[in-house]
Amino acid sequence: MSILVLFVAVAACLTTGLGGATFGRDLSNIVIVLTAVAAGVACLLSAVTRPGRMRWAWIGIGLGSLSYATGEALWTYHETFRGLDVPVPSVADAFYLGMVPLTAAGLLLVPVAQQSVANRVRSVVDGLMVAASLLLISWIFVLHPLLRTGSDSTLEMNVLLAYPVSDVILVTVVLYLLAMLRRGGQDWAPFMLIGTASVLLGLADSVFAYLSLDDSYASGGAVDVGWLAGFVLILLAARRPDIPATGEHSGATEDQQPFAMAVPYVAVLAALMVSVLQYALTGPDTFVTWTRSVLIVLIVGRQILTLLENRALQRRLEERVAGRTAELQARENRFRALVQQSSDSVAVIDADSTILYQSESVERIFGFPVEELLGIRLKDAVGRRTGAQLDAAIAAVLDRPLATIVVETLLPHSDGRRRLAEVTITNLLHDPTVNGLVLNTRDIHDAKELQDQLVHEAYHDTLTALASRALFQERLDAAIDDMAILFLDLDGFKEVNDSLGHAAGDQLLIQVADRLRDSVRDGDTVARFGGDEFAVLVESATAMDDAEAIALRIIAALAEPFPVGGRELHVGASIGIASADDAGDVQQLQRNADLAMYKAKAAGGSGFAVYDPAMHDELVERLELEADLRRALERDEFTLHYQPTVDLADGAITGFEALVRWRHPVRGIVSPLEFIGIAETTGLIVPLGRWVMAEACRQAVAWGAGTTRRLKMAVNVSVRQFDHHDLAELVAGVLAETRMPADQLCLEMTESVVLTETDENLAQLQRVKALGVTLAMDDFGTGYSSLAYLRRFPMDVLKIDRSFVDRLGGDDEDVALVRTIVRLGQSLGMQTVAEGIENAVQLRALREMACDFAQGYYLSKPLPAAEAGEILVTGIRTPIAA
C-alpha cells in the first residue's frame, strides 16, 4: 500500500509540474532509478524462494530491471548531477535496450503445463499472430512516423526504432506466456502485472522515441510516469506470494480458459481496426498490406490446426463414448448376472402388491418358475397368512420414499414345505427407473436351524445334555437375590478315567448327570462345567435349606454303585454350598461355593460343606503360605531331620529316613503337614523333592555310606514327581552328584503311585530299579492296592502304617492283621519296616512276629543332622531285647 501511495504522489508531481521543471526532472530520474533497482532486487529475492526453472525466470526478470536501472542511473548522472544533455544514442541506451532480451528470456523460462505437439504448434502460431498484430499497430503509430520524420544519424534512427520494436517483442512474449499459463490453469496473476508493466514501458518508450526526433523530450514530464508505473508493477509482482495451481484447473481446455483462445484474435482485431483507420486517413501502405496478408495466412493456419484438433478431439470423444457405453453394458450384464445368480430373490411390485419383476433366482431358491409369479398379487403367491404379514409391512413404508423394513416370515416352497425367509422391502415408487417396491428375499431356514443348534450347543454340554457353564452363568446373572448354588467335584473319578479309560469315564459322567437331574427340583439348573465338575442353581425363598436338602439327596444318589462296562464303580461327590446372602456379587458367590467344595474335599469327600467366612481367611493364609513356600527354596529355609531305622534283631541302626522341615523366618518351624499338601498342589514338590534327595544323600556320604559303613538313607517320593516322566534321570543325577551308592538309597512312595497311571509309573519304577536303588511301599494297608499290584511293581520293602502298630497290644484281630502283613512281605521276598512304635509292648510284639526293622519315637524321634550323627556313633539307648 505504501508503494502505491508514493507512486501516486510522484505521478501527481510529474503530471502537474509541481515544484518546477528542474525539480520534476531530478525527482523523476532519481525515483525511476530507485524503483527499477527495488524491482530488480525484489525479483532476485523472489528467485531465492522458488525452485527449478521458476527461479531462473525471476532472475532473468530481475536482471532486466537492473539493466534498465543502470541505464537510468547513467542518464541521471549526466542530466541531474552534471547538468549535461544526454545525447541519443548513448551508453545508457544499451542498458535500456538490454532489459528486453533479459526480461523476455526470463519469461520464456517460466514453466507451463505439458502440451501436445498440436497445442505447441498452435501456441507458436498464436504468438506469431500477436507479434504481427502488435508490429502492425506499432508501425502505424510509431515506426512509420519515425521513419517519415527521419534523422541526421542512422545510428540514432536505429536506436530509436529499437525501442518500439523491442517493446513489441516483449509484449508478445508476455501475452504468449499469459495464454499458456491460463490454458494450463496455473497462477498467472504476477505475470499479468508484468505484462501490464511491459505495455506501459513500451508506450513510454514509443513516445520517448517519437519526441526524441525533434528534441522535444524533457525528463520530468508525464511520459516518465509510464516508466515509473511499469517498474512499480514489476515490484508488486515480485512481492506477490506463489499460489499453487488447484485440482479444479487441472486439465483445463480452451472452453474453460477463453482468455487463452481470445488473446490472438483480440490482437488481430485491434490491428485490423487500426489498419482500416490508417487506410481511410492516409491511403494504402505496403508494409500494412503485407502484414495483413501474413495475419490472414496465420489465421487460416490456426483455423486448420483448430479443425484438425477438433477432429482428433471428436475421435477421442467417440472412443470415450464407445468405451463408456461398453463399460455400462458390461456393468449391466454383470449386475444382471449377480441378480440372477444371487442367493437372494429380487422382486419388484407395485403399490397394490402385483409382481412386476421377478429374478430367475427364485426358481433355484423356492422352486417356482418366474412365469408363474409375474402379474399375480403377492398374497396369492405366498398364502393368506404370510400375505397379511407382508401387506402390513408394505403399508408401513408405502408413504415414505426410500424407507426400508425387514420381515421374517414363512414362504412356500414348490415341494410343499414352508421355509423361513427374510424379506427386505424398500420403497422405490418415486424412482422413475424402478417405479415400485423392491423385495429382496433370502432363505434363512437352514441358517436359522444351524444358529439354533449352535446356540443349544453353546448353552448345553454335549456329553450329558446338562446346561453349560455359559448358560449357568447367564441364569446366575439373571437370578433374584434369594438363591444358592452348589459346586460338585466327583471323588475318585480320575482313578476311573486313568484305569478304565475315557470311554468308561464318559459313561460314568452320563449316569452321574441323570442322577443329578433326579435329585433336584423342577426349575433348578444343573450344569456341567467340564471334566467332573458340576453345579446346581437353586432359586427360592428358602434357598439355603433347599440347597442342603438337594446336597443330601445327591450324596445318597451317588452312593449307589454305577454299572459301567460290566463293573460296578463307586464315586462320591464333594459339594460346596454358598448363599447369595454371603456374597456381594455373583463372582464372589461362585468363589464362596468353590471354597466350600474344597473344604468338603479336604474333609474326606462324599459330603458337603456350607461356606463360612473363615474359609476365606484360610484361603488367604494358604495363598500367603504358598507365596512364602515359593521363596523358601531360594532363601535356603529348608532343613532335614533324620529318624533312625533300627534292626529288630540286634538293635543296630541300619539307616535313616530323611524328613523335611521348614524354618520360616516369621512362623518358626512349619510342620510338613502344613506345607507338603501345598507343595503337591502347586508342583513345588518336584524341586523340593530333588533338594531333599540330594541333601540326604550328601549327608549319608558324609556319615560314611559306601566307605566306612553301610547306611540306608530313605527319602519320600511324591506321585507328582512321576508326572514329569524323568524320575530315573533325576535319581541318576543325584547319585552322580553326591557319589551316593545306589544300593544304599531307598525311595519310599505311597500306594497312590500304584493306582495312578499304572503302566507309565511301572515303567518309571523299573528304570529307577535298574539303577540299583531300593524301593519301599510306604503306609501299606491304608490304600486300595492289591496283591496283583504288589507282584507287578518291583518293591523291596513294605512299611507297616502306624495306624496298625498303634493297635498292637489290644485285640487279637489287630495283632493278626499286622502278622499277616509281615508274613505277606516275607512270602514276596520283601523286608518289613514298622512305623510309629511308641512303647515296649509294640516293640516286643513286632520282634515276636519277626518284623525286620522298626521306627518310632520310642526308639528315637527325628533329629537334626548333628544329633543324628552322634546317635549313629553311640547307638540306640532303648533296649531292644525283652
PDB file of C-alpha atoms in Angstrom, residues 308-421:
ATOM      1  CA  LEU A 308      -7.551 -30.911 -37.085  1.00  0.00           C
ATOM      2  CA  GLU A 309      -7.553 -30.682 -33.309  1.00  0.00           C
ATOM      3  CA  ASN A 310     -11.349 -30.708 -33.227  1.00  0.00           C
ATOM      4  CA  ARG A 311     -11.418 -33.798 -35.413  1.00  0.00           C
ATOM      5  CA  ALA A 312      -8.922 -35.500 -33.117  1.00  0.00           C
ATOM      6  CA  LEU A 313     -10.961 -34.374 -30.125  1.00  0.00           C
ATOM      7  CA  GLN A 314     -14.094 -35.730 -31.778  1.00  0.00           C
ATOM      8  CA  ARG A 315     -12.387 -39.093 -32.341  1.00  0.00           C
ATOM      9  CA  ARG A 316     -11.272 -39.179 -28.703  1.00  0.00           C
ATOM     10  CA  LEU A 317     -14.772 -38.310 -27.553  1.00  0.00           C
ATOM     11  CA  GLU A 318     -16.248 -41.010 -29.758  1.00  0.00           C
ATOM     12  CA  GLU A 319     -13.746 -43.502 -28.385  1.00  0.00           C
ATOM     13  CA  ARG A 320     -14.579 -42.444 -24.819  1.00  0.00           C
ATOM     14  CA  VAL A 321     -18.313 -42.685 -25.523  1.00  0.00           C
ATOM     15  CA  ALA A 322     -17.841 -46.113 -27.059  1.00  0.00           C
ATOM     16  CA  GLY A 323     -15.694 -47.227 -24.119  1.00  0.00           C
ATOM     17  CA  ARG A 324     -18.161 -45.787 -21.626  1.00  0.00           C
ATOM     18  CA  THR A 325     -21.035 -47.499 -23.430  1.00  0.00           C
ATOM     19  CA  ALA A 326     -19.188 -50.820 -23.381  1.00  0.00           C
ATOM     20  CA  GLU A 327     -18.388 -50.338 -19.714  1.00  0.00           C
ATOM     21  CA  LEU A 328     -22.025 -49.579 -18.901  1.00  0.00           C
ATOM     22  CA  GLN A 329     -23.115 -52.623 -20.901  1.00  0.00           C
ATOM     23  CA  ALA A 330     -20.597 -54.794 -19.043  1.00  0.00           C
ATOM     24  CA  ARG A 331     -21.816 -53.418 -15.724  1.00  0.00           C
ATOM     25  CA  GLU A 332     -25.416 -54.080 -16.706  1.00  0.00           C
ATOM     26  CA  ASN A 333     -24.554 -57.632 -17.718  1.00  0.00           C
ATOM     27  CA  ARG A 334     -22.597 -58.141 -14.520  1.00  0.00           C
ATOM     28  CA  PHE A 335     -25.465 -56.712 -12.452  1.00  0.00           C
ATOM     29  CA  ARG A 336     -27.947 -58.927 -14.264  1.00  0.00           C
ATOM     30  CA  ALA A 337     -25.743 -61.993 -13.655  1.00  0.00           C
ATOM     31  CA  LEU A 338     -25.343 -61.099  -9.990  1.00  0.00           C
ATOM     32  CA  VAL A 339     -29.101 -60.655  -9.568  1.00  0.00           C
ATOM     33  CA  GLN A 340     -29.908 -63.894 -11.352  1.00  0.00           C
ATOM     34  CA  GLN A 341     -27.236 -65.915  -9.536  1.00  0.00           C
ATOM     35  CA  SER A 342     -27.648 -64.209  -6.200  1.00  0.00           C
ATOM     36  CA  SER A 343     -28.601 -66.120  -3.085  1.00  0.00           C
ATOM     37  CA  ASP A 344     -31.425 -63.566  -2.788  1.00  0.00           C
ATOM     38  CA  SER A 345     -34.611 -63.439  -4.795  1.00  0.00           C
ATOM     39  CA  VAL A 346     -35.280 -59.922  -6.123  1.00  0.00           C
ATOM     40  CA  ALA A 347     -38.803 -58.810  -6.993  1.00  0.00           C
ATOM     41  CA  VAL A 348     -40.476 -55.505  -7.869  1.00  0.00           C
ATOM     42  CA  ILE A 349     -44.146 -54.982  -7.009  1.00  0.00           C
ATOM     43  CA  ASP A 350     -46.469 -52.022  -7.463  1.00  0.00           C
ATOM     44  CA  ALA A 351     -48.454 -50.312  -4.730  1.00  0.00           C
ATOM     45  CA  ASP A 352     -51.229 -52.933  -4.804  1.00  0.00           C
ATOM     46  CA  SER A 353     -48.580 -55.725  -4.456  1.00  0.00           C
ATOM     47  CA  THR A 354     -48.811 -57.001  -8.044  1.00  0.00           C
ATOM     48  CA  ILE A 355     -45.497 -58.619  -9.042  1.00  0.00           C
ATOM     49  CA  LEU A 356     -43.961 -56.587 -11.912  1.00  0.00           C
ATOM     50  CA  TYR A 357     -40.499 -58.171 -11.980  1.00  0.00           C
ATOM     51  CA  GLN A 358     -39.050 -61.359 -10.531  1.00  0.00           C
ATOM     52  CA  SER A 359     -35.431 -62.538 -10.783  1.00  0.00           C
ATOM     53  CA  GLU A 360     -34.774 -66.025 -12.071  1.00  0.00           C
ATOM     54  CA  SER A 361     -33.015 -66.917  -8.792  1.00  0.00           C
ATOM     55  CA  VAL A 362     -36.465 -67.522  -7.262  1.00  0.00           C
ATOM     56  CA  GLU A 363     -36.687 -70.856  -9.073  1.00  0.00           C
ATOM     57  CA  ARG A 364     -33.363 -72.003  -7.628  1.00  0.00           C
ATOM     58  CA  ILE A 365     -34.282 -70.847  -4.101  1.00  0.00           C
ATOM     59  CA  PHE A 366     -38.003 -71.617  -3.809  1.00  0.00           C
ATOM     60  CA  GLY A 367     -38.604 -73.844  -6.845  1.00  0.00           C
ATOM     61  CA  PHE A 368     -41.210 -71.654  -8.626  1.00  0.00           C
ATOM     62  CA  PRO A 369     -40.625 -70.595 -12.265  1.00  0.00           C
ATOM     63  CA  VAL A 370     -40.724 -66.859 -12.948  1.00  0.00           C
ATOM     64  CA  GLU A 371     -43.659 -67.156 -15.362  1.00  0.00           C
ATOM     65  CA  GLU A 372     -45.974 -68.388 -12.591  1.00  0.00           C
ATOM     66  CA  LEU A 373     -45.291 -65.325 -10.442  1.00  0.00           C
ATOM     67  CA  LEU A 374     -45.372 -62.362 -12.829  1.00  0.00           C
ATOM     68  CA  GLY A 375     -48.628 -60.417 -12.851  1.00  0.00           C
ATOM     69  CA  ILE A 376     -50.182 -62.002  -9.748  1.00  0.00           C
ATOM     70  CA  ARG A 377     -50.771 -60.444  -6.350  1.00  0.00           C
ATOM     71  CA  LEU A 378     -48.204 -61.108  -3.658  1.00  0.00           C
ATOM     72  CA  LYS A 379     -50.685 -62.659  -1.226  1.00  0.00           C
ATOM     73  CA  ASP A 380     -51.804 -65.108  -3.938  1.00  0.00           C
ATOM     74  CA  ALA A 381     -48.187 -66.253  -4.290  1.00  0.00           C
ATOM     75  CA  VAL A 382     -47.306 -66.617  -0.602  1.00  0.00           C
ATOM     76  CA  GLY A 383     -50.590 -67.534   1.058  1.00  0.00           C
ATOM     77  CA  ARG A 384     -53.165 -65.623   3.086  1.00  0.00           C
ATOM     78  CA  ARG A 385     -51.401 -65.553   6.484  1.00  0.00           C
ATOM     79  CA  THR A 386     -47.949 -64.603   5.122  1.00  0.00           C
ATOM     80  CA  GLY A 387     -49.621 -62.216   2.661  1.00  0.00           C
ATOM     81  CA  ALA A 388     -51.300 -60.352   5.522  1.00  0.00           C
ATOM     82  CA  GLN A 389     -47.949 -60.034   7.303  1.00  0.00           C
ATOM     83  CA  LEU A 390     -46.265 -58.674   4.157  1.00  0.00           C
ATOM     84  CA  ASP A 391     -49.184 -56.299   3.429  1.00  0.00           C
ATOM     85  CA  ALA A 392     -48.758 -54.784   6.876  1.00  0.00           C
ATOM     86  CA  ALA A 393     -45.024 -54.293   6.227  1.00  0.00           C
ATOM     87  CA  ILE A 394     -45.741 -52.702   2.811  1.00  0.00           C
ATOM     88  CA  ALA A 395     -48.233 -50.322   4.403  1.00  0.00           C
ATOM     89  CA  ALA A 396     -45.565 -49.218   6.880  1.00  0.00           C
ATOM     90  CA  VAL A 397     -43.251 -47.942   4.090  1.00  0.00           C
ATOM     91  CA  LEU A 398     -45.763 -47.034   1.371  1.00  0.00           C
ATOM     92  CA  ASP A 399     -45.866 -43.303   2.162  1.00  0.00           C
ATOM     93  CA  ARG A 400     -42.142 -42.962   2.934  1.00  0.00           C
ATOM     94  CA  PRO A 401     -39.772 -42.857  -0.095  1.00  0.00           C
ATOM     95  CA  LEU A 402     -36.572 -44.881   0.385  1.00  0.00           C
ATOM     96  CA  ALA A 403     -37.980 -46.370   3.616  1.00  0.00           C
ATOM     97  CA  THR A 404     -36.918 -49.966   4.372  1.00  0.00           C
ATOM     98  CA  ILE A 405     -38.431 -52.666   6.542  1.00  0.00           C
ATOM     99  CA  VAL A 406     -37.216 -56.224   7.251  1.00  0.00           C
ATOM    100  CA  VAL A 407     -39.659 -59.059   7.917  1.00  0.00           C
ATOM    101  CA  GLU A 408     -39.036 -62.700   8.874  1.00  0.00           C
ATOM    102  CA  THR A 409     -41.814 -64.909   7.587  1.00  0.00           C
ATOM    103  CA  LEU A 410     -42.585 -68.396   6.268  1.00  0.00           C
ATOM    104  CA  LEU A 411     -42.698 -68.645   2.463  1.00  0.00           C
ATOM    105  CA  PRO A 412     -43.925 -71.631   0.459  1.00  0.00           C
ATOM    106  CA  HIS A 413     -41.562 -73.888  -1.468  1.00  0.00           C
ATOM    107  CA  SER A 414     -42.605 -75.783  -4.586  1.00  0.00           C
ATOM    108  CA  ASP A 415     -42.116 -79.074  -2.707  1.00  0.00           C
ATOM    109  CA  GLY A 416     -44.921 -78.146  -0.307  1.00  0.00           C
ATOM    110  CA  ARG A 417     -42.761 -77.147   2.661  1.00  0.00           C
ATOM    111  CA  ARG A 418     -42.683 -73.662   4.130  1.00  0.00           C
ATOM    112  CA  ARG A 419     -39.264 -72.110   4.573  1.00  0.00           C
ATOM    113  CA  LEU A 420     -38.242 -69.338   6.947  1.00  0.00           C
ATOM    114  CA  ALA A 421     -37.199 -66.317   4.884  1.00  0.00           C
TER     115      ALA A 421
END
